[in-house]
CSV table of C-alpha atoms (C1' of nucleotides) in Angstrom, one decimal:
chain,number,residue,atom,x,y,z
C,1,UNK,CA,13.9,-21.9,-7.5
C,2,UNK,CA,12.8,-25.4,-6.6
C,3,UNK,CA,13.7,-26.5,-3.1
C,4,UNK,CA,16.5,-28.5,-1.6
C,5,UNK,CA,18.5,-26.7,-4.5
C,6,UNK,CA,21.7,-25.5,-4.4
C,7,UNK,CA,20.9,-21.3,-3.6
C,8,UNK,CA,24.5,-20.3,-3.9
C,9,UNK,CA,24.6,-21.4,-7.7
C,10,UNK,CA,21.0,-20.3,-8.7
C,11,UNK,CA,22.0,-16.8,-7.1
C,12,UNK,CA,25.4,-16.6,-8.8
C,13,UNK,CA,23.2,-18.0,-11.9
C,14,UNK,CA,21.0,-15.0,-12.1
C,15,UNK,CA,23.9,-12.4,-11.2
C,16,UNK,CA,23.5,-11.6,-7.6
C,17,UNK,CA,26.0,-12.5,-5.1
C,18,UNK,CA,25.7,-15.1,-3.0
C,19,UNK,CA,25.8,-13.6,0.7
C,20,UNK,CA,24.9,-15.1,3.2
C,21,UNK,CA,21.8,-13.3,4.5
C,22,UNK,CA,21.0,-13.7,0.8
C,23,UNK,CA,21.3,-17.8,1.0
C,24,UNK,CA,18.9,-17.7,4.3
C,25,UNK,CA,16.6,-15.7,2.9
C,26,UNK,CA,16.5,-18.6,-0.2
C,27,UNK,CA,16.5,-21.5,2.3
C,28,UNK,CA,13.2,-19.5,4.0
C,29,UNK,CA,11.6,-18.7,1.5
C,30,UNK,CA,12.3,-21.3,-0.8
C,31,UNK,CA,12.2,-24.3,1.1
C,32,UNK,CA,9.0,-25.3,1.8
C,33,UNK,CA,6.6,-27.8,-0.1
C,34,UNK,CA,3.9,-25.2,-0.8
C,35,UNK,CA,4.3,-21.1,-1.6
C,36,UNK,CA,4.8,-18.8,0.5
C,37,UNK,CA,2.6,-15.6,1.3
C,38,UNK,CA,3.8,-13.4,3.7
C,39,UNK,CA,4.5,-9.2,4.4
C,40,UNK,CA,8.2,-7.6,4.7
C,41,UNK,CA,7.2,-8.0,8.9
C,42,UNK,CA,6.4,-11.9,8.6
C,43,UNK,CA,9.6,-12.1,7.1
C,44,UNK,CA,11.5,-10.1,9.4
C,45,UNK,CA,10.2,-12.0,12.3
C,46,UNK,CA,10.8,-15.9,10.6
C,47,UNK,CA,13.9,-14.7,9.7
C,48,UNK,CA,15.4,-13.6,13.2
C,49,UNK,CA,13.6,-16.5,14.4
C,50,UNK,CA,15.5,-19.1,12.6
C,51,UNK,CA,19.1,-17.0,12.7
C,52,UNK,CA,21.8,-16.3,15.3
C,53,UNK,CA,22.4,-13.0,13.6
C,54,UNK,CA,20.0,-11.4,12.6
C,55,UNK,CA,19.4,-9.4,9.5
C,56,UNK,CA,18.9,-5.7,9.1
C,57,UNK,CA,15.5,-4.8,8.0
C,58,UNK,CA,17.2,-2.9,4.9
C,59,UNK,CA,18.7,-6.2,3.4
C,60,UNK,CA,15.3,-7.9,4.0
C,61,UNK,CA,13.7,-4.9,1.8
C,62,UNK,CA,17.1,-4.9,-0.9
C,63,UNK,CA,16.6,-8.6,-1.0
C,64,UNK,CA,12.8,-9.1,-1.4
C,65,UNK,CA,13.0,-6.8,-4.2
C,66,UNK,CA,16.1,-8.1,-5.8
C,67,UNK,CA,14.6,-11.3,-6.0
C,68,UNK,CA,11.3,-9.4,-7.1
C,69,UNK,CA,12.9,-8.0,-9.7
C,70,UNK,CA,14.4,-11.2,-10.9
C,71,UNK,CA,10.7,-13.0,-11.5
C,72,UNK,CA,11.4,-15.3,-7.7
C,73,UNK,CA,8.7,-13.3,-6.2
C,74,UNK,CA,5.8,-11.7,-7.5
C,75,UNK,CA,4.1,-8.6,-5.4
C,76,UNK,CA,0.2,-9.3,-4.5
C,77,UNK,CA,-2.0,-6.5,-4.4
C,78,UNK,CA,-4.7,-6.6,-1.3
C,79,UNK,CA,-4.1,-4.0,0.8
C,80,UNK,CA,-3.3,-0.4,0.5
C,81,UNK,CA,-1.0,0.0,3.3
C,82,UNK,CA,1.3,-3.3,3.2
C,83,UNK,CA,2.8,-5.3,0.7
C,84,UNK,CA,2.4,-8.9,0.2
C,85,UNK,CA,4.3,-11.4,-1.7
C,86,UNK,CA,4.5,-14.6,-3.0
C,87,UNK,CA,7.1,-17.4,-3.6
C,88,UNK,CA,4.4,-18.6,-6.6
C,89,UNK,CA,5.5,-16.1,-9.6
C,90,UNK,CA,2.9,-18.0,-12.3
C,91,UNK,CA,0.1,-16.7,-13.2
C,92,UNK,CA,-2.5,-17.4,-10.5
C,93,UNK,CA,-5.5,-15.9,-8.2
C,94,UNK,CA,-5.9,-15.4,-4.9
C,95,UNK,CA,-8.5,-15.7,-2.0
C,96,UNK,CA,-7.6,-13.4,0.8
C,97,UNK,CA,-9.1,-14.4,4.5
C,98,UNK,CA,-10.7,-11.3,5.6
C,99,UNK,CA,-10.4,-12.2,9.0
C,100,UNK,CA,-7.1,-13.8,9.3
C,101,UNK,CA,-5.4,-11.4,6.3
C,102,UNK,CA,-4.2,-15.0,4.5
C,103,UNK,CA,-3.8,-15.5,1.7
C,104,UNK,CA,-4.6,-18.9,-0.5
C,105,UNK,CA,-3.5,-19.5,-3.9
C,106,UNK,CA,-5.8,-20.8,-6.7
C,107,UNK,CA,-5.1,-23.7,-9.0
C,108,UNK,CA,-6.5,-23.4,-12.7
C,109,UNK,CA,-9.1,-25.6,-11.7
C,110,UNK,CA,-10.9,-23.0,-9.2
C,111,UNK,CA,-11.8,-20.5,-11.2
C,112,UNK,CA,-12.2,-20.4,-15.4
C,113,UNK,CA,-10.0,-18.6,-17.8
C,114,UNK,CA,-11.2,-15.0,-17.9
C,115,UNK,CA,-12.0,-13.8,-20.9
C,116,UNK,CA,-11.5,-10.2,-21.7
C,117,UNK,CA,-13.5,-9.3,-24.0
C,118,UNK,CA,-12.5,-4.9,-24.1
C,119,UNK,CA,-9.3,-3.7,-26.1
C,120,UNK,CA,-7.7,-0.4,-24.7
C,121,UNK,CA,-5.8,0.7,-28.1
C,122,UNK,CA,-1.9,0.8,-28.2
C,123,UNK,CA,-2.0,-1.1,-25.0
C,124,UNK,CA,-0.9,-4.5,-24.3
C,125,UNK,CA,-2.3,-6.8,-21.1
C,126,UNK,CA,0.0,-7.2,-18.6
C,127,UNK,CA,-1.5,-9.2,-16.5
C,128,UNK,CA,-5.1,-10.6,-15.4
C,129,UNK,CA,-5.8,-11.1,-11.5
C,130,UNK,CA,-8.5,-12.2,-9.2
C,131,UNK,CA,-9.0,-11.5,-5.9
C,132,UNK,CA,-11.7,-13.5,-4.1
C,133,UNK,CA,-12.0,-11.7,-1.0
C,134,UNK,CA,-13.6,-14.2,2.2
C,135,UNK,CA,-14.9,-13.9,5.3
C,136,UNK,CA,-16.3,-16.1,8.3
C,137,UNK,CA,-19.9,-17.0,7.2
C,138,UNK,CA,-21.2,-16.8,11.0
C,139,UNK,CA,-21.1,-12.8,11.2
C,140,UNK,CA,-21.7,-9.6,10.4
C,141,UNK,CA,-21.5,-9.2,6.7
C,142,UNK,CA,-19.0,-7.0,5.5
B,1,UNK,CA,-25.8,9.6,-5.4
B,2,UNK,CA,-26.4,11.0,-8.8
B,3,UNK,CA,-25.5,14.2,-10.5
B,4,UNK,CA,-27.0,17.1,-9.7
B,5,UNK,CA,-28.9,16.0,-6.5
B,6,UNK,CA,-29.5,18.2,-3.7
B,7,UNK,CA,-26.4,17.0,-1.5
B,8,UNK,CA,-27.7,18.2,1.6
B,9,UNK,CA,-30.7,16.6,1.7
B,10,UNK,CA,-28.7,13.2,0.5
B,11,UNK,CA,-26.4,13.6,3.3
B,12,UNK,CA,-29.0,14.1,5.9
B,13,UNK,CA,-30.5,11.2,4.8
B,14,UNK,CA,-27.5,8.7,5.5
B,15,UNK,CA,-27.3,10.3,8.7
B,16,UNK,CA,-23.8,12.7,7.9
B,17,UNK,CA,-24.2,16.6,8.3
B,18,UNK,CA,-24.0,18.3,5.9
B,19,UNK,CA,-20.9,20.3,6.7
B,20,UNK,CA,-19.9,22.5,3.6
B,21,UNK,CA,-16.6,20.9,3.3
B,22,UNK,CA,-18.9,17.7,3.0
B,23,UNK,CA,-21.3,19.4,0.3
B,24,UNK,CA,-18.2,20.6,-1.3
B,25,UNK,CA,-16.7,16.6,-1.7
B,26,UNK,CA,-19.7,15.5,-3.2
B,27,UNK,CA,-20.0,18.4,-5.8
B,28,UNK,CA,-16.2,17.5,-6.3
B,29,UNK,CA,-17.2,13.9,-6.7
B,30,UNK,CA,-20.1,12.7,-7.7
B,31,UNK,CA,-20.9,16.3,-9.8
B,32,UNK,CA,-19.5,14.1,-12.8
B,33,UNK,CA,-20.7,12.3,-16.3
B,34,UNK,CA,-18.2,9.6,-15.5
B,35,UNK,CA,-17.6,7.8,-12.3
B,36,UNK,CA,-14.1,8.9,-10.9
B,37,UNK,CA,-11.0,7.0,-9.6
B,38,UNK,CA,-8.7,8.8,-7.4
B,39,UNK,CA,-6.3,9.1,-4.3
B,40,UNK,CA,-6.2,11.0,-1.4
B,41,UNK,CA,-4.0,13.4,-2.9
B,42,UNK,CA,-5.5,13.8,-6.3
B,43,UNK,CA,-8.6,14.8,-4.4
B,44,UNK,CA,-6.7,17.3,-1.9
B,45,UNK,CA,-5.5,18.7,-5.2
B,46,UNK,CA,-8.3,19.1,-6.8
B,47,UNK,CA,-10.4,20.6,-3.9
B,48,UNK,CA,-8.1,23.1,-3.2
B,49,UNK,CA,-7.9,24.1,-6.8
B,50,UNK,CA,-11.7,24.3,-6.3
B,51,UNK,CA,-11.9,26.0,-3.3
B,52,UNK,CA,-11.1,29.5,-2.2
B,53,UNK,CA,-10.7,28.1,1.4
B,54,UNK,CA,-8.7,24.8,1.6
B,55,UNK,CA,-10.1,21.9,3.4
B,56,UNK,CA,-7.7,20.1,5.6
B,57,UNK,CA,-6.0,16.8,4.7
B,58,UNK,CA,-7.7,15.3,7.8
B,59,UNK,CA,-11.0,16.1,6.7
B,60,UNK,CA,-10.6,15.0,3.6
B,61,UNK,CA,-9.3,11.9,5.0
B,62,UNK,CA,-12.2,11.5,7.8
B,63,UNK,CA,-14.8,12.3,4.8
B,64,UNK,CA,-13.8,9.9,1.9
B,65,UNK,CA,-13.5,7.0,4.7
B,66,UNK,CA,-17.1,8.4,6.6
B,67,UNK,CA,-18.5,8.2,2.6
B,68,UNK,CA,-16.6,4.9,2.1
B,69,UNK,CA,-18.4,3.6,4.9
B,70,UNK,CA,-21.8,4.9,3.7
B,71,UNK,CA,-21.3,3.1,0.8
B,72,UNK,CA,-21.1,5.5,-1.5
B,73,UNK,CA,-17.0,5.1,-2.1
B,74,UNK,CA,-15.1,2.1,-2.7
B,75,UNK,CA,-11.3,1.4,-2.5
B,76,UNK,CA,-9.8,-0.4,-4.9
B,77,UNK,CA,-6.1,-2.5,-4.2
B,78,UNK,CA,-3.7,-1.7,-7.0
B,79,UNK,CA,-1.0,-0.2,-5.2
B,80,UNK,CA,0.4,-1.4,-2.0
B,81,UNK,CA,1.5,1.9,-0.8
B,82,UNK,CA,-1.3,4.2,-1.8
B,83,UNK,CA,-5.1,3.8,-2.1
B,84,UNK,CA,-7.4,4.4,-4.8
B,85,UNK,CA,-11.3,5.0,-4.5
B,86,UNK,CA,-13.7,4.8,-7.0
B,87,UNK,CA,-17.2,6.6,-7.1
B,88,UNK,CA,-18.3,3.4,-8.5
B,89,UNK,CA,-19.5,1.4,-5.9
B,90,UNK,CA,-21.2,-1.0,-8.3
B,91,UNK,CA,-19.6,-4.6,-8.3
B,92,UNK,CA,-17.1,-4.7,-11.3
B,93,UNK,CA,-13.4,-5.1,-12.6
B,94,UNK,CA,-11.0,-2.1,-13.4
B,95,UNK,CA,-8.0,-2.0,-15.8
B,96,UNK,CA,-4.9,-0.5,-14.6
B,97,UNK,CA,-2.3,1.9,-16.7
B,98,UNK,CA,0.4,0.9,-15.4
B,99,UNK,CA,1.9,3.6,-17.8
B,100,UNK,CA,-0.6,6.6,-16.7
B,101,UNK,CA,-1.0,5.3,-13.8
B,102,UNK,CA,-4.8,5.7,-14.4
B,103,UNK,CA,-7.9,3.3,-13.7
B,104,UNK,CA,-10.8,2.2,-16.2
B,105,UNK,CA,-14.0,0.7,-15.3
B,106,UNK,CA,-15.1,-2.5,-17.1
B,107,UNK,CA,-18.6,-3.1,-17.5
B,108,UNK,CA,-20.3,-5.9,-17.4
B,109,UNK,CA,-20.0,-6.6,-20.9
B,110,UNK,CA,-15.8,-6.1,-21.2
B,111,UNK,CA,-15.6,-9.6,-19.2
B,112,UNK,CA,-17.9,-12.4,-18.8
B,113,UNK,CA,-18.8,-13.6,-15.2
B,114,UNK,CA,-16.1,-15.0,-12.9
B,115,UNK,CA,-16.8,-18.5,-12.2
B,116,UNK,CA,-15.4,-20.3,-8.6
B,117,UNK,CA,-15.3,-23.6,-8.4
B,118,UNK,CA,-13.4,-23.6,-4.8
B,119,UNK,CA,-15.0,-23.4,-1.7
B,120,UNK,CA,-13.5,-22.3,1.4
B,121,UNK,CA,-15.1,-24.0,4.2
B,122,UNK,CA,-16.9,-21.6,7.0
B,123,UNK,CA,-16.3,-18.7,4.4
B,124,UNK,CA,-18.4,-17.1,2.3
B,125,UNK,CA,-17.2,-14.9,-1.2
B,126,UNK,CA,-17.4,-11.2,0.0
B,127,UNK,CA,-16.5,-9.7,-3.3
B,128,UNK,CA,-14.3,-11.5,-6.7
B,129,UNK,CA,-12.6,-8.6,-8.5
B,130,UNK,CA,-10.3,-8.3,-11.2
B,131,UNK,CA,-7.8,-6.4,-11.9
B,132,UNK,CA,-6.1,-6.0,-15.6
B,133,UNK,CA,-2.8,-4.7,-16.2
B,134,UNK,CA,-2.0,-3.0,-19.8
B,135,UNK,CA,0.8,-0.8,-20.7
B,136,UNK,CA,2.2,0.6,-23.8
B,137,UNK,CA,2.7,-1.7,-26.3
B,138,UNK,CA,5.7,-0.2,-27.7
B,139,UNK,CA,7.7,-0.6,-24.6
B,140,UNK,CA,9.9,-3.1,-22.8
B,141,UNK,CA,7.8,-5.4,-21.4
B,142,UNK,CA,7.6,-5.4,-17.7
V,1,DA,C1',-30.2,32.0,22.0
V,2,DT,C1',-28.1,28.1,24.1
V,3,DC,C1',-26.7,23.5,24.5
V,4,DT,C1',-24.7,19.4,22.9
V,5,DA,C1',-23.1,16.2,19.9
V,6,DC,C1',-20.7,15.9,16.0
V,7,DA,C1',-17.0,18.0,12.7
V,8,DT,C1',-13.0,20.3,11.5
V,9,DT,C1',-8.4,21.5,12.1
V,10,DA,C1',-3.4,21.8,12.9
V,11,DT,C1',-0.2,19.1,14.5
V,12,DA,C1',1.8,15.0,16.5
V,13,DA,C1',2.3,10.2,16.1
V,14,DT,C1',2.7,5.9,13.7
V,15,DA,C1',3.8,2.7,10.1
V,16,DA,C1',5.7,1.1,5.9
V,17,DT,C1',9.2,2.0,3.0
V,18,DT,C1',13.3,4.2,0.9
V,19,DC,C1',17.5,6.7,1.2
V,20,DT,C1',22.3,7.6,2.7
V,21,DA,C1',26.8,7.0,3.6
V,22,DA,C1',30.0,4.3,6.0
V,23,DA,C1',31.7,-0.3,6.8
V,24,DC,C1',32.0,-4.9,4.9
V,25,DT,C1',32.8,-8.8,1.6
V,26,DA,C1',32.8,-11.6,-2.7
V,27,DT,C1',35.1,-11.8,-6.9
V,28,DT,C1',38.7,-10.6,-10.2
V,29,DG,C1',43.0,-10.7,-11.8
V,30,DA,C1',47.9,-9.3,-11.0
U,1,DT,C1',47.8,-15.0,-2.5
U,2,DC,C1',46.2,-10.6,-1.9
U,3,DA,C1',45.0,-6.1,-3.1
U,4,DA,C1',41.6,-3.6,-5.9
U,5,DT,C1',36.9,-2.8,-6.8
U,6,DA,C1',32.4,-3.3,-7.4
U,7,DG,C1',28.5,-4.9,-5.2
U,8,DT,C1',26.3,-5.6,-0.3
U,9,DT,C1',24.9,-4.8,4.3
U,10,DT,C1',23.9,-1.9,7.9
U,11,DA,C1',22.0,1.6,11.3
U,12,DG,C1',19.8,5.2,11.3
U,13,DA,C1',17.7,9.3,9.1
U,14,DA,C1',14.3,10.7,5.8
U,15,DT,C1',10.0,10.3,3.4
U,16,DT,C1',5.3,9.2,2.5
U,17,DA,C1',0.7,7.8,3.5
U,18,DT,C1',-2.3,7.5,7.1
U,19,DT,C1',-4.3,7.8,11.8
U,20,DA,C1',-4.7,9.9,16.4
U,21,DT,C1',-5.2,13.9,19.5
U,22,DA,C1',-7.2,17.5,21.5
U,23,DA,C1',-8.7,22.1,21.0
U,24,DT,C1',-11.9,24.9,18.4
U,25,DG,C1',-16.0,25.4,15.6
U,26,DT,C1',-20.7,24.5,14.0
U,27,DA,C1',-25.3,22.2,12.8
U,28,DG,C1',-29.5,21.0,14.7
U,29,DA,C1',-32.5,20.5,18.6
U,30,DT,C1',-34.7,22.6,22.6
DNA sequence: ATCTACATTATAATAATTCTAAACTATTGA
DNA sequence: TCAATAGTTTAGAATTATTATAATGTAGAT
């Protein structure tokens, strides 16, 4: 979903209804110039931030995985106690800020094609990640 | 720590005591040919299958992170809701079943060395890890 | 043997997420 | 247009993984 788009049609498009939590949810996510990382909880709290009503916290998690589901947002894997997502579905990598839990996309340029070289029989490869993982250079190593 | 070792001694060495629910962890662990990947509640299983008395969930808990800490355990992010260690503390890249739900370790041969162009000002690279997705090939894609 | 600091334990607390079932609403088609 | 219906939202309960608490137990030093 590119921004400034019309939300209501792309939703109907893709066979979900266009509700209005749904369409905010779009217009937060979705308009912006760059992607968006963020937890169910930053969400939560841009959403009721930007909204008279607010929405209920089981929409927000129905919603995040509809879209999920429909290849809009792709699930990152960082930590093992909260989920992260992002509005960029391609196939990218990541740096993840240690100290302030972002997270920063990488462009093809920053790292080179990995090359997997090992063949587990009768599977296929999903998918290929990296996770650069960064911390302040003035302190205690990790 | 290697197979077969005197655990006690090893323990006393990294400054842990060597408790015999923490003896009993290490034989569980690191008595192996393989290195092993598992979660909290594969390893409660497996103890407790081992065990004529059961060691609680909060030791096991307070002992994997006390090892973790030592070094001598790693976590790996796969899952957002669940975490996954690896008696592998080595630096290197794992494939994921997503069928099985099972890890692999790649050595250093499976994929050539990850090359990062980008630099994040103030930061310094704390650990680049990959993660590779396969399922059954016979299957709907995911 | 006794002391003390560290460990273990059961249980309670917390946090993220999913489930449930009732109320609500977008769409369909009479 | 409006009722039927199928999909959605919601609050709150339930679940799951994990951490905290505080009482009891134990290893190692004296």
């Amino acid at each position: 979903m590119s921004k400034n788009c019309n939300f209501i049609e792309k939703l109907r498009e893709v066979g979900l209804r266009p509700t209005k939590q749904r369409v905010k949810m779009c217009e937060v996510l979705y308009n912006r110039e760059k992607t968006f990382h963020f937890t169910i909880n930053d969400l939560v709290k841009l959403l009721s931030e930007r909204m008279n009503q607010k929405i209920s916290l089981a929409t927000v998690y129905n919603t995040v995985h509809a879209f999920e589901k429909k290849g809009y947002l792709k699930e990152i894997s960082i930590d093992s106690h909260k989920s992260y997502f992002d509005t960029n579905t391609s196939a990218h990598h990541h740096f993840f800020d240690e100290d302030t839990h972002e997270l920063i996309d990488c462009d093809e340029s920053d790292i080179d094609k990995i090359n997997i070289r090992k063949n587990i029989s009768g599977k296929k490869i999903n998918s290929v990640e990296v996770l650069v993982r960064v911390a302040s250079d003035n302190q205690t190593q990790k």
